[in-house]
């Protein structure tokens, strides 16, 4: 099993809809999770991080973490065309260090006006 | 507040040559990590520097080396370049404490011919 797997997409949603992005990971020691957004040709930009089981909301974004299932997701409500980008899930290496992030391939999201 | 900066933005080299990429961390940050992102892939961790020493390393050969200076800036050196080294090289900085998040620079795009 790969360390981090994401639904590869591309995922296409209409403007105003909810976009759901999923990520599973193999390292049971991972304690925190980061979601980055990467526009084409640009560097990753931090959107959210989550440490505890359950939901964390920040504006239109909600991250959900289920450590027992080794699953983390990102919901984007009221999707906008400006949300069109690749979304990267990144758990750090186990041991508590946030310096060595393990990225999935990312999910390409397209929001259609 | 200056963010992470990298230079140069683009670089073209030929096989067998050597290259040096540079990174200045976000103001107040003391830890630098380097990532390689091939086209269509997520970033892959190369190594991390803190207190002028390499602290963690990913699955990269010894051709990849680095350095951190007293002002926390960092260099990534790649010797004996291969075609497969063509990628976006990302520098990320953070604080060396607890669950600090990483912030990425704009990257250096390296093309090896």
Short mmCIF file of C-alpha atoms in Angstrom, two decimals:
data_model
loop_
_atom_site.label_atom_id
_atom_site.label_comp_id
_atom_site.label_asym_id
_atom_site.label_seq_id
_atom_site.Cartn_x
_atom_site.Cartn_y
_atom_site.Cartn_z
CA UNK A 1 0.00 0.00 0.00
CA UNK A 2 1.25 3.45 -0.89
CA UNK A 3 1.91 5.75 2.07
CA UNK A 4 -0.68 8.33 1.04
CA UNK A 5 -3.45 7.75 -1.45
CA UNK A 6 -5.85 10.31 -2.77
CA UNK A 7 -8.74 10.04 -5.20
CA UNK A 8 -6.83 10.98 -8.30
CA UNK A 9 -9.61 12.80 -10.06
CA UNK A 10 -9.96 14.92 -11.90
CA UNK A 11 -12.96 15.96 -9.84
CA UNK A 12 -15.35 18.33 -11.51
CA UNK A 13 -18.12 20.16 -9.63
CA UNK A 14 -20.43 23.03 -10.55
CA UNK A 15 -20.00 26.41 -8.91
CA UNK A 16 -21.76 26.53 -5.55
CA UNK A 17 -21.62 22.77 -4.97
CA UNK A 18 -19.72 20.88 -2.26
CA UNK A 19 -16.42 19.35 -3.33
CA UNK A 20 -15.25 16.31 -1.35
CA UNK A 21 -11.59 15.32 -1.39
CA UNK A 22 -10.40 12.12 0.28
CA UNK A 23 -7.09 10.80 1.54
CA UNK A 24 -6.03 7.52 3.17
CA UNK A 25 -2.66 6.93 4.78
CA UNK A 26 -0.72 3.91 5.92
CA UNK A 27 1.37 5.30 8.80
CA UNK A 28 -0.64 4.72 11.97
CA UNK A 29 1.82 6.94 13.82
CA UNK A 30 0.79 10.05 11.91
CA UNK A 31 -0.61 12.53 14.39
CA UNK A 32 -1.41 15.52 12.26
CA UNK A 33 -2.52 16.20 8.72
CA UNK A 34 -2.10 19.07 6.38
CA UNK A 35 -4.06 20.04 3.32
CA UNK A 36 -2.27 22.13 0.71
CA UNK A 37 -3.66 23.72 -2.42
CA UNK A 38 -1.44 24.00 -5.48
CA UNK A 39 -2.37 26.07 -8.49
CA UNK A 40 -0.83 25.02 -11.79
CA UNK A 41 2.79 26.11 -11.97
CA UNK A 42 2.79 27.42 -8.40
CA UNK A 43 4.02 26.10 -5.06
CA UNK A 44 1.78 24.44 -2.43
CA UNK A 45 -0.18 26.77 -0.19
CA UNK A 46 -1.34 25.63 3.25
CA UNK A 47 -5.13 25.52 3.60
CA UNK A 48 -5.76 23.63 6.82
CA UNK A 49 -4.22 21.32 9.38
CA UNK A 50 -5.98 18.96 11.75
CA UNK A 51 -4.64 17.01 14.72
CA UNK A 52 -7.66 15.54 16.44
CA UNK A 53 -10.34 13.11 15.37
CA UNK A 54 -13.50 14.79 14.17
CA UNK A 55 -14.15 17.90 12.18
CA UNK A 56 -12.35 21.20 11.91
CA UNK A 57 -13.97 24.10 10.10
CA UNK A 58 -12.35 27.20 8.64
CA UNK A 59 -14.59 29.32 6.47
CA UNK A 60 -15.77 27.28 3.50
CA UNK A 61 -13.34 24.46 4.31
CA UNK A 62 -13.95 21.52 6.66
CA UNK A 63 -11.34 18.88 7.38
CA UNK A 64 -12.44 15.54 8.80
CA UNK A 65 -10.09 13.08 10.45
CA UNK A 66 -10.73 9.46 11.42
CA UNK A 67 -7.52 7.97 12.83
CA UNK A 68 -9.05 4.54 13.37
CA UNK A 69 -9.86 4.30 9.67
CA UNK A 70 -6.68 6.15 8.67
CA UNK A 71 -8.78 8.51 6.62
CA UNK A 72 -8.85 12.27 6.24
CA UNK A 73 -11.04 14.38 4.01
CA UNK A 74 -11.50 17.98 2.94
CA UNK A 75 -14.90 19.44 2.11
CA UNK A 76 -15.17 22.70 0.22
CA UNK A 77 -18.59 24.30 0.49
CA UNK A 78 -19.96 26.79 -2.03
CA UNK A 79 -17.16 25.92 -4.46
CA UNK A 80 -15.84 28.79 -6.55
CA UNK A 81 -13.93 28.72 -9.85
CA UNK A 82 -10.96 30.11 -7.90
CA UNK A 83 -10.91 26.83 -5.95
CA UNK A 84 -9.84 25.02 -9.13
CA UNK A 85 -6.44 23.57 -8.24
CA UNK A 86 -4.69 20.39 -7.13
CA UNK A 87 -5.26 19.54 -3.48
CA UNK A 88 -2.50 17.70 -1.65
CA UNK A 89 -2.93 15.70 1.53
CA UNK A 90 0.21 15.52 3.66
CA UNK A 91 0.65 13.61 6.89
CA UNK A 92 4.08 14.08 8.47
CA UNK A 93 6.29 11.12 9.25
CA UNK A 94 5.36 9.46 12.51
CA UNK A 95 7.23 10.62 15.55
CA UNK A 96 5.70 14.04 15.76
CA UNK A 97 7.99 15.81 13.33
CA UNK A 98 6.22 18.12 10.91
CA UNK A 99 9.34 18.63 8.85
CA UNK A 100 9.10 15.51 6.73
CA UNK A 101 5.76 15.63 4.98
CA UNK A 102 4.62 12.69 2.87
CA UNK A 103 2.50 13.94 0.00
CA UNK A 104 -0.01 12.08 -2.08
CA UNK A 105 -0.20 12.71 -5.82
CA UNK A 106 -3.00 15.14 -5.22
CA UNK A 107 -6.53 15.51 -6.52
CA UNK A 108 -7.19 17.92 -9.37
CA UNK A 109 -10.39 19.85 -8.71
CA UNK A 110 -12.18 21.83 -11.41
CA UNK A 111 -15.07 24.11 -10.44
CA UNK A 112 -17.22 24.95 -13.44
CA UNK A 113 -18.95 28.36 -13.55
CA UNK B 1 6.74 39.99 6.70
CA UNK B 2 8.87 38.33 4.04
CA UNK B 3 7.81 34.87 3.01
CA UNK B 4 10.04 32.07 1.79
CA UNK B 5 12.15 33.10 -1.18
CA UNK B 6 14.05 30.94 -3.63
CA UNK B 7 16.52 31.58 -6.41
CA UNK B 8 16.81 31.20 -9.27
CA UNK B 9 13.24 30.75 -10.52
CA UNK B 10 14.27 28.72 -13.55
CA UNK B 11 17.43 26.90 -14.52
CA UNK B 12 18.56 24.82 -17.50
CA UNK B 13 21.52 22.46 -17.14
CA UNK B 14 22.97 19.56 -19.08
CA UNK B 15 23.56 16.02 -17.87
CA UNK B 16 26.60 15.64 -15.66
CA UNK B 17 26.66 19.24 -14.53
CA UNK B 18 26.22 20.47 -10.99
CA UNK B 19 23.61 22.91 -9.69
CA UNK B 20 23.09 24.99 -6.55
CA UNK B 21 19.67 26.24 -5.50
CA UNK B 22 19.12 28.79 -2.76
CA UNK B 23 16.43 29.43 -0.17
CA UNK B 24 15.75 32.10 2.42
CA UNK B 25 13.22 31.06 5.06
CA UNK B 26 10.21 33.04 6.21
CA UNK B 27 11.12 35.69 8.75
CA UNK B 28 11.48 34.13 12.19
CA UNK B 29 11.79 30.55 10.93
CA UNK B 30 14.87 28.47 11.68
CA UNK B 31 14.22 25.17 9.91
CA UNK B 32 14.39 24.50 6.18
CA UNK B 33 13.20 21.43 4.29
CA UNK B 34 13.72 20.69 0.61
CA UNK B 35 11.32 18.82 -1.65
CA UNK B 36 11.45 17.63 -5.25
CA UNK B 37 8.24 17.67 -7.28
CA UNK B 38 8.24 15.88 -10.61
CA UNK B 39 5.50 16.68 -13.10
CA UNK B 40 2.17 15.19 -12.05
CA UNK B 41 3.47 14.01 -8.69
CA UNK B 42 3.29 15.28 -5.14
CA UNK B 43 6.41 16.79 -3.56
CA UNK B 44 8.98 14.27 -2.28
CA UNK B 45 11.00 15.08 0.84
CA UNK B 46 14.74 15.40 0.21
CA UNK B 47 16.14 16.57 3.57
CA UNK B 48 15.70 18.99 6.44
CA UNK B 49 18.20 21.38 8.04
CA UNK B 50 18.18 22.81 11.51
CA UNK B 51 21.06 24.46 13.40
CA UNK B 52 23.22 24.11 10.29
CA UNK B 53 22.97 20.32 10.29
CA UNK B 54 21.05 17.83 8.20
CA UNK B 55 18.52 16.33 10.60
CA UNK B 56 16.36 14.09 8.41
CA UNK B 57 16.77 12.71 4.93
CA UNK B 58 14.42 11.16 2.42
CA UNK B 59 15.16 8.53 -0.21
CA UNK B 60 17.59 10.54 -2.31
CA UNK B 61 21.15 9.60 -3.34
CA UNK B 62 24.26 11.30 -2.04
CA UNK B 63 24.36 13.42 -5.21
CA UNK B 64 21.88 15.58 -3.33
CA UNK B 65 23.52 17.58 -0.58
CA UNK B 66 22.78 20.75 1.28
CA UNK B 67 23.91 23.37 3.65
CA UNK B 68 22.36 25.77 6.13
CA UNK B 69 24.00 29.05 7.06
CA UNK B 70 23.97 30.90 10.40
CA UNK B 71 21.24 33.21 9.08
CA UNK B 72 19.07 30.08 8.49
CA UNK B 73 19.20 30.35 4.70
CA UNK B 74 19.96 27.13 2.87
CA UNK B 75 21.40 25.70 -0.32
CA UNK B 76 20.59 22.51 -2.18
CA UNK B 77 23.36 21.08 -4.34
CA UNK B 78 22.90 18.37 -6.92
CA UNK B 79 25.94 16.80 -8.57
CA UNK B 80 26.20 14.73 -11.75
CA UNK B 81 22.78 15.79 -12.96
CA UNK B 82 20.54 13.22 -14.62
CA UNK B 83 17.60 13.82 -16.92
CA UNK B 84 15.36 12.50 -14.14
CA UNK B 85 16.43 15.36 -11.88
CA UNK B 86 14.26 17.71 -13.93
CA UNK B 87 11.62 18.90 -11.50
CA UNK B 88 10.31 21.75 -9.39
CA UNK B 89 12.48 22.09 -6.28
CA UNK B 90 10.63 23.48 -3.31
CA UNK B 91 11.99 24.90 -0.11
CA UNK B 92 9.76 25.01 2.97
CA UNK B 93 10.48 26.72 6.25
CA UNK B 94 9.08 26.34 9.75
CA UNK B 95 9.92 26.78 13.40
CA UNK B 96 11.70 23.93 15.16
CA UNK B 97 9.19 23.45 17.92
CA UNK B 98 6.07 21.44 18.41
CA UNK B 99 3.56 21.14 15.66
CA UNK B 100 4.68 23.98 13.47
CA UNK B 101 3.46 24.08 9.92
CA UNK B 102 5.64 24.44 6.86
CA UNK B 103 5.37 27.27 4.38
CA UNK B 104 6.62 26.77 0.85
CA UNK B 105 8.61 29.09 -1.35
CA UNK B 106 7.77 29.64 -5.04
CA UNK B 107 10.19 26.93 -6.14
CA UNK B 108 13.00 26.61 -8.66
CA UNK B 109 12.17 24.83 -11.89
CA UNK B 110 15.17 22.82 -13.07
CA UNK B 111 15.37 21.37 -16.56
CA UNK B 112 18.18 18.93 -17.33
CA UNK B 113 18.91 18.37 -21.02
#
